[in-house]
C-alpha cells in the first residue's frame, strides 16, 4: 500500500518518508520508539518533572495577552481538572490554531509556579483529535505514546512528535491486519518456547503501542534477543567456516628449548596468566586451523612478551612473523625491546615505518622479501602494496582498535593464511567482546606482574592545584617524571589546543621554570612528536604536557605522575588507559584527576577510579554508565548496530543467543538444512554481505 494513503501522510510527507528509506508500509515494522510519552489525567499533574507527558481535553479558555511579547494562554479541561498552557511566539497567529471546545492532545513537561491557579504544561506539541472518529478514539486508548527519532526530512514537512506517533498508530493498525511482515517470526519456535519469549508480531506491536510498562520491557527484550541471535549467527558462521575451510599453518616445533632460552632472555618471571595465554596460543598454532585470537589484558599486564614468544615459535618453524602498531612511537618502542631479546636468540628483526626513504627503505623491503628479516615490526607501512614477505606465518596487531577491518584483512593477505593475534589496549567487558568479537577466540591476561606497586589515584579540584603542582615538583626533585594531560578530545578544536598551549607556557615559564617541560599534541608532525617522546624517554624532558596522543602503549618506567585536567570529560576506560602510562617502574606512582565539576554523577564515576586499579571492573562500569557507543577500544563497525539491545542489561540474552546460534551453526554452518531456511532468509536480510560466506560450495 502506498504510504500517501495513510491517514496523516499524503503526497508531500510520503516523499519525505521515502527519503529516509521508508518506501512502503512494511518498512514501518522496523520502527522502534526511542522513548514514550505517558498520557495522564490533569489531576495527576502533580509536580515538576523532566519527562514529557500528554493530556487530552477540550479548550475552555483562550487568553490573548495585552502585551505582544507575552504568551498566549490556553486552558485545557478534562473530567479531572484544568491545565494551563502558555504558548510563546506570535499570540495573535497562534490563537487561530485553537477554537473553544475543540479537543486536543497536548504534550510537554509539567511545571508549577505560584503565578498561576492551574498546573501548567511547558508546551512541546499539540494535535487536534476527534472523539467521534473511531481511529482517534482507539489511538487515545493507549497510555503511552511512542516517540521516534525525527530526521530533518520529516521535520521539514511539519511532522512532530504527536503527529508521527499517530501516523505510526494508523500504520500498525493496517500492518497487523493486512500485511505478512509481522508474521515473519525471526526466532525458531523451539527457542521461543524454551526461553519463554513472546512472538515477533506481539513484540513489535507492543513496543510501539504498549499498554503497560511491562509490555515495553518484555517486547524490548524479545526484539533484543533477535538482534543478538542474528549477530551471533554471523559470528558463529565466521568462526566455524574459518576453522573448517581455511587450512592454516601447522607450527609443529614448539620446543621446550626455545621456551627455556626465552625465559632466560627476558629477565623476569612470566606471570601465571601469561603462561596460560601462551599455552592457548601455541596450542592453536600447532593445529591446522587458522588462528584468529584476541588477546586482552589490562594496561601493563605484559601482552608484548606473549606476542613475542608466539612470534618466536613461528620463526623457529621457518616462518616470518610481523607485528603492526598504530603509531611510529609504539613501533620503535617495540622494535627496541624486541630486538634486545632477539639478539640473544640470534633472530633478526627489522623496523618498517613511514619515516624511511630512498636507499634505507629499499634495503628494508629487500630484507623482508628475501626472508633475511625474521621478525618485522612496523606501522601501517607493513600493509602497503609494495611490501612482499617471503613467508609470513604469524601476524600480530597491537592496539587493534586503531585499525579497521580492511587493514586487518590486508595484513592477513600478506601471508598464506597466517595465524593472527589481535591485541586490545584496554580490557573489554565480556558482553562487549562476545558481541563485537564473537568471531574470535579470546585469551585473557588477568594478572599483573608482581613487581608493581598499585597506582594511587586522587580526585582534586582546581582550588587545590597549587598543592598538586608542589607535589609534582617534589617528584621531579626525586628524579621522577610527570605527564600532564589536557582534554583535547577533538584535536582539530582550535580553542582547546590554544588553552593547552597557554597552560604549557605558564608551566614552562612560571611554575616549572627550572625544569625542562615538553609539549605533545596531535597537530605536530610525526618527527616533532618523536623527538619530544625520545627526549622524555631519555629523561631530558621532566614534564610532558600533552593531549591524549600519549594514551597508547608508551612505556616510560621513570614517569610516576599522571595529572589529568578536566577529568570529567573522559570516559572511565580512557582515564584508566591514560593512568596506565605510569606505574610501570619500581617506584610508587600517582594519578591525579582534576575537576571542578560538582555533579554527583561525575564524582561517583571518577571515584570508581580512585578505588580500583582493575581494568575489567572499570570497563564493566563504563559500559553500564556510558553504553557501548562511547566505549573506548570497541570497533565502531557499521555491521553491528543495535536498536533494542542494551549490552549491559541484556548480558543474559547475549549468552543465550550465543549458545543457541552456535548449536545451529555447528550442525549446519552454511544454513542449508530445510529447518534453517527461515533463519537463512532473515540472516541474509540483515547481513547481505555475508552471502559469499555461506554460499561457498
Ligand atoms: P601492555 O600489556 O600494556 O602492552 P607491556 O607488554 O608493554 O604491557 O608490558 C609492560 C611492561 O611490563 C614492560 O616493560 C614489560 O617488559 C614488563 N613486563 C611484562 N611482563 C612482565 C612480568 N611477568 N614481570 C615483570 N615485568 C613484566
Ligand atoms: Mg601494549
XYZ file of C-alpha atoms and ligand atoms in Angstrom, residues 268-271 274 298-305 449-452 553 555 584, ligand 1:
47
model
C 61.784 -11.608 34.525
C 59.385 -14.377 35.553
C 56.300 -14.707 33.392
C 53.092 -14.436 35.365
C 50.993 -15.016 30.721
C 44.934 -4.705 31.426
C 47.375 -1.925 30.561
C 50.813 -3.046 31.651
C 49.827 -6.688 32.061
C 52.568 -7.663 29.615
C 50.910 -8.518 26.335
C 54.014 -7.740 24.299
C 56.162 -10.611 25.599
C 53.394 -8.638 37.023
C 54.210 -8.992 40.699
C 56.776 -6.229 40.940
C 54.160 -3.479 40.512
C 51.222 1.960 24.701
C 56.418 2.734 28.229
C 55.495 0.812 35.086
P 50.745 -3.997 27.764
O 50.045 -5.266 28.085
O 50.061 -2.811 28.301
O 51.077 -3.882 26.295
P 53.592 -4.280 28.010
O 53.676 -5.504 27.217
O 54.038 -3.004 27.385
O 52.130 -4.099 28.558
O 54.371 -4.538 29.376
C 54.552 -3.508 30.299
C 55.889 -3.627 30.983
O 55.900 -4.739 31.868
C 57.045 -3.832 30.043
O 58.103 -3.019 30.454
C 57.368 -5.305 30.182
O 58.720 -5.563 29.940
C 57.032 -5.572 31.636
N 56.632 -6.956 31.929
C 55.888 -7.762 31.163
N 55.680 -8.953 31.765
C 56.312 -8.899 32.960
C 56.483 -9.827 34.047
N 55.953 -11.042 34.023
N 57.202 -9.410 35.116
C 57.733 -8.177 35.145
N 57.619 -7.269 34.166
C 56.913 -7.606 33.079
